[in-house]
Amino acid sequence: MCDQTFLAITFGPCDNCSQNKPLMNIYLKNEPINYCSLCVELMACQGLAKGETTNTLKAESESLKAKLEEERAKLHDVELHQVAEKIDALGQFVMKTRRTLKGHGNKVLCMDWCRDKRRIVSSSQDGKVIVWDAYTTNKEHAVTMPCTWVMACAYAPSGCAVACGGLDNKCSVYPLSLDKNENLAAKKKSVAMHTNYLSSCSFTNSDMQILTSSGDGTCALWDVESGQLLQSFHGHSADVLSLDLAPSETGNTFVSGGCDKKANVWDMRSGQNVQSFETHESDINNVKYYPSGDAFATGSDDATCRLYDLRADREVAIYSKDSIIFGASSVDFSLSGRLLFAGYNDYTINVWDVLKGTRVAILFGHENRVSTVRVSPDGTAFCSGSWDNTLRVSAYLRSSGESELRNILYNTV
Amino acid sequence: MTINTLSQDGVQRQQMPCLTKMERMIISMQDPDMGIKLRNQRLLITVIPHKCSISDEEALHVGQLFVKYGYIYPLKEPRNLILKADDSSYRFQTPYYWMSTRWPASELDYAIYLAKKNIRKQGELIEYEKECYNALHKRINHTWDFVVMQAREQLRASKQRRKGDRIVLECQEQAYWLVNRPPVSPEHYKLTTLTKNTIIEHNRISLARNRVKSSICLESYVKYCEQYQPHDPIMQGCLPSNPWITDDIMFWNMNSETVALPTKLRVERWSFSFMELLNDQMGRKEFLTYLEKEFSAENLCFWQACEDVRHGETAKIPEKVDEVYKQFLAPGASRWVNIDSKTMEKTLEGLKRPHRFVLDDAQMHIYFLMKKDSYPRYLKSELYKNLLARAIVPQETKKSVFPFMRRQRHSSPSPALATQTAEDDGKAKDESR
């Protein structure tokens, strides 16, 4: 879903020898520096201690990795589905689409819920960002971005602003005004600046800070008012496609997943990569924390979703089936964390039992790839956006009798 | 631009216009009258014709491109594909080896070349060439006899040529393969050292991490799911009804922040964890009321103020931190919080240069104090138990009598309106002063 455009070679004065030369952007101790190729060679030679060659380093790296896997395996005394044996299996899940939001002119790429549990913001390939009241299906605000492929959008916690970005390499914040005559684009605030496309953005606990991830392989934390970069996170070796903030007490970490098949956990304060998981076989498209914050799920192009535990420091479950061939583009948990909703590129949404590892439902209805799936903040419904230009809000229908089913059918949208 | 990079005859599509331009230039450079002056090189006994050298800025740059694409190759340091503005010698590549004529460079040809080198230098291939040789040996093993045979034949044929020609041909072939199968270039080679070092560092730290047994972690999920199942509308429905299904927003109204009496489920949820209590505005208010009775309300206020500093505007941090100090930390402050001396010292030190996280340690301390002490007592208190007893359990909505009638879906006030009216109120207040 991406190409590697990580190393940007520019021309200018070298940070070391000050000569005007073609430069290489490299990172030393998480700091980006620009050295000319000669200085890079000289410096890297110092990196090699006596007797070391890249081969010995490679060997050491491999052996450490193997030891790490050994250590992780030592404490792995039971599988998730074994622990889940004592729980009752889930019954049939009948999910019905209760709202279909039509209005985008092109593929819907991203969406987010407002904390008031009924409003959503969605962005699409045609450059439009629309704020809907999903309950009434009314469009409340619409913004036209100056670029196409708006791949990221987020609702502010207060409900007063939305952030969005994409191919313009920026993340912009639009305060939502209720004055119909006012042009929302006029009050736009440009917050984040990356060197490649913006893949995902999210407000932290307040309207004042935004976390972004980009195709340039980095994540960054920004102050909205000043547009200042507060912290940057380097460690991915390819595009970063998704991020999610941890619902923890101290609220200091987040997880990111990218095209290098790695999922990294970061400390927001120091910018350090705290933990790293690399078991996927292809790009990780989406990452989401488990509601308790002790684990996170990932959806990937290798057609599997996986659950990683942070305390055990390993992958604990894989959700896959032979009949699922296409990649998962988006994942989200239900409120209790028992169900995992995953949208796939084969136009379906699969619902997985997180504990037992089985699939409990498959939802059809979209006519093209499902690009985003999000459960509402109070868990009453989930919204799915797709390349067929629509968004659908679906809820669980407890079929407790034919009469009720008939009731609902007549009331269907 | 399309995704397809190969045209019908198999040549790299986007390169063709560049290649044809380059080739035209190369040909004109070799023009005997208008082109570059060529000299003969003396290599011990043999004389090698047609070498030249280069000067001038732009010419240098264009020349660099020629070298990169293999139209010119250096003689002194063949592995270093750079054009130098000095007296070093270069030679034009024969059209046979031009990119437009011999693209793509196949694996078979490369294998033959490496095999020839192997035989000739008797196994003295350099590092990456050895790796490639072994990899190819595995990959095209079925044709290996052919490869070795071809290599031998070509070596035998070349022995019959004049020495000068032989050297030239060898150089040409070597240059061709250096362009088309570049070694891991020196810069990249050294760069991977850097990244390898950081990876090794990272792995060492990971090894030292404390891990928890899988059984404990996995059990915690089971417990969590069980505990939250009654609260999950998708798993167990919600009372009175799911607004999305029945078009009745009673559920949202009953669970709003400003409702008089909360629902039982909501009050129960406050007992799951301290974070649940604090995340719910109503829960926070109730907890504050309780703390006021216990004369420890300043703890919660301090925690809230710290949160505001952490997540607020960067520009306002110094003044906010100052406020916090005056209210909560200064000796004799009106709402002094009880922090241990070590943390207090550290915090006061940090206040000299206030930043976003300067109050983190103190905030942590107070948070855990409340969590370990006040919170459990609150859950056992009369205040909480009374509220729990009074809390509502909503009735499940009766099914509609008239199944054909669709309910009106009412819109709700936008959250943006709330702040706007607050702003307007503020403005009005300012104006009326």
Coordinates of N, CA, C and O in Angstrom, one line a residue, chain A residues 16 24 26-28 33 35-57, chain B residues 185-198:
Chain A
N16 N 28.8 18.7 9.3 CA 30.1 18.4 9.9 C 31.2 19.3 9.2 O 31.9 20.0 9.9
M24 N 23.0 13.5 3.0 CA 22.2 12.4 3.4 C 21.6 12.6 4.8 O 22.3 13.1 5.7
I26 N 20.5 11.3 8.0 CA 20.6 10.1 8.9 C 20.2 10.5 10.3 O 20.1 11.7 10.6
Y27 N 20.0 9.5 11.1 CA 19.6 9.8 12.5 C 20.6 9.2 13.5 O 21.0 8.1 13.4
L28 N 21.2 10.1 14.3 CA 22.1 9.6 15.4 C 21.4 9.8 16.7 O 21.0 11.0 17.1
I33 N 20.2 14.4 11.4 CA 21.3 15.3 11.0 C 21.6 15.1 9.6 O 21.2 14.1 9.0
Y35 N 24.5 15.0 6.9 CA 25.9 14.9 6.7 C 26.1 14.6 5.2 O 25.3 14.0 4.5
C36 N 27.3 15.1 4.6 CA 27.6 14.7 3.3 C 28.1 13.3 3.3 O 28.5 12.8 4.3
S37 N 28.1 12.7 2.1 CA 28.4 11.2 2.1 C 29.8 10.9 2.6 O 30.0 9.9 3.3
L38 N 30.8 11.9 2.5 CA 32.1 11.6 2.9 C 32.1 11.6 4.5 O 32.7 10.7 5.1
C39 N 31.5 12.6 5.1 CA 31.4 12.6 6.6 C 30.7 11.4 7.1 O 31.1 10.9 8.2
V40 N 29.7 10.9 6.4 CA 29.0 9.7 6.9 C 29.9 8.6 6.9 O 30.0 7.8 7.8
E41 N 30.7 8.4 5.8 CA 31.7 7.3 5.8 C 32.7 7.4 6.9 O 32.9 6.4 7.6
L42 N 33.2 8.6 7.1 CA 34.2 8.8 8.2 C 33.7 8.4 9.5 O 34.3 7.7 10.3
M43 N 32.5 8.9 9.7 CA 31.8 8.8 11.1 C 31.5 7.3 11.3 O 31.7 6.8 12.4
A44 N 31.0 6.7 10.2 CA 30.6 5.3 10.3 C 31.8 4.4 10.6 O 31.7 3.4 11.2
C45 N 33.0 4.8 10.0 CA 34.2 4.0 10.3 C 34.5 4.0 11.8 O 34.9 3.0 12.3
Q46 N 34.2 5.1 12.4 CA 34.5 5.1 13.9 C 33.5 4.2 14.6 O 33.8 3.7 15.7
G47 N 32.3 4.0 14.0 CA 31.3 3.2 14.6 C 31.8 1.7 14.7 O 31.3 1.0 15.6
L48 N 32.7 1.4 13.8 CA 33.2 0.0 13.9 C 34.4 0.0 14.8 O 35.4 0.6 14.6
A49 N 34.2 -0.8 15.9 CA 35.4 -0.9 16.8 C 36.4 -1.8 16.2 O 36.2 -2.4 15.1
K50 N 37.5 -2.0 16.9 CA 38.6 -2.8 16.3 C 38.1 -4.2 16.1 O 37.5 -4.8 17.0
G51 N 38.4 -4.8 14.9 CA 38.0 -6.2 14.7 C 36.6 -6.4 14.3 O 36.2 -7.4 13.9
E52 N 35.8 -5.3 14.4 CA 34.4 -5.5 14.0 C 34.2 -5.3 12.5 O 34.9 -4.4 11.9
T53 N 33.4 -6.0 11.9 CA 33.0 -5.7 10.5 C 31.4 -5.7 10.5 O 30.8 -6.1 11.5
T54 N 30.8 -5.3 9.4 CA 29.3 -5.4 9.5 C 28.9 -6.8 9.6 O 27.8 -7.0 10.2
N55 N 29.7 -7.7 9.2 CA 29.3 -9.1 9.4 C 29.2 -9.5 10.8 O 28.3 -10.2 11.2
T56 N 30.2 -9.1 11.6 CA 30.2 -9.5 13.0 C 29.0 -8.8 13.7 O 28.4 -9.4 14.5
L57 N 28.8 -7.5 13.3 CA 27.7 -6.8 13.9 C 26.4 -7.5 13.5 O 25.5 -7.7 14.4
Chain B
S185 N 26.8 -0.3 -1.8 CA 27.7 0.9 -2.0 C 28.3 1.2 -0.6 O 27.8 1.0 0.4
P186 N 29.5 1.8 -0.7 CA 30.3 2.1 0.6 C 29.5 2.9 1.6 O 29.5 2.6 2.7
E187 N 28.7 3.9 1.1 CA 28.0 4.7 2.1 C 26.9 3.9 2.7 O 26.8 3.9 3.9
H188 N 26.2 3.1 1.9 CA 25.1 2.3 2.5 C 25.7 1.3 3.4 O 25.2 1.0 4.5
Y189 N 26.8 0.7 3.0 CA 27.5 -0.3 3.8 C 27.8 0.3 5.2 O 27.5 -0.4 6.2
K190 N 28.4 1.5 5.2 CA 28.7 2.0 6.5 C 27.5 2.5 7.3 O 27.4 2.4 8.5
L191 N 26.4 2.9 6.5 CA 25.2 3.4 7.2 C 24.6 2.2 8.0 O 24.1 2.4 9.0
T192 N 24.6 1.0 7.3 CA 23.9 -0.1 8.0 C 24.7 -0.4 9.3 O 24.1 -1.0 10.2
T193 N 26.0 0.0 9.4 CA 26.7 -0.2 10.7 C 26.0 0.6 11.8 O 25.7 0.1 12.8
L194 N 25.7 1.8 11.4 CA 25.0 2.7 12.4 C 23.7 2.1 12.9 O 23.4 2.0 14.0
T195 N 22.8 1.8 11.9 CA 21.5 1.3 12.3 C 21.7 -0.1 13.0 O 20.9 -0.3 13.9
K196 N 22.7 -0.9 12.6 CA 22.9 -2.1 13.3 C 23.2 -1.9 14.8 O 22.7 -2.6 15.6
N197 N 24.0 -0.9 15.0 CA 24.4 -0.6 16.4 C 23.2 -0.2 17.2 O 23.0 -0.6 18.3
T198 N 22.3 0.6 16.6 CA 21.1 1.0 17.4 C 20.2 -0.2 17.6 O 19.6 -0.3 18.6

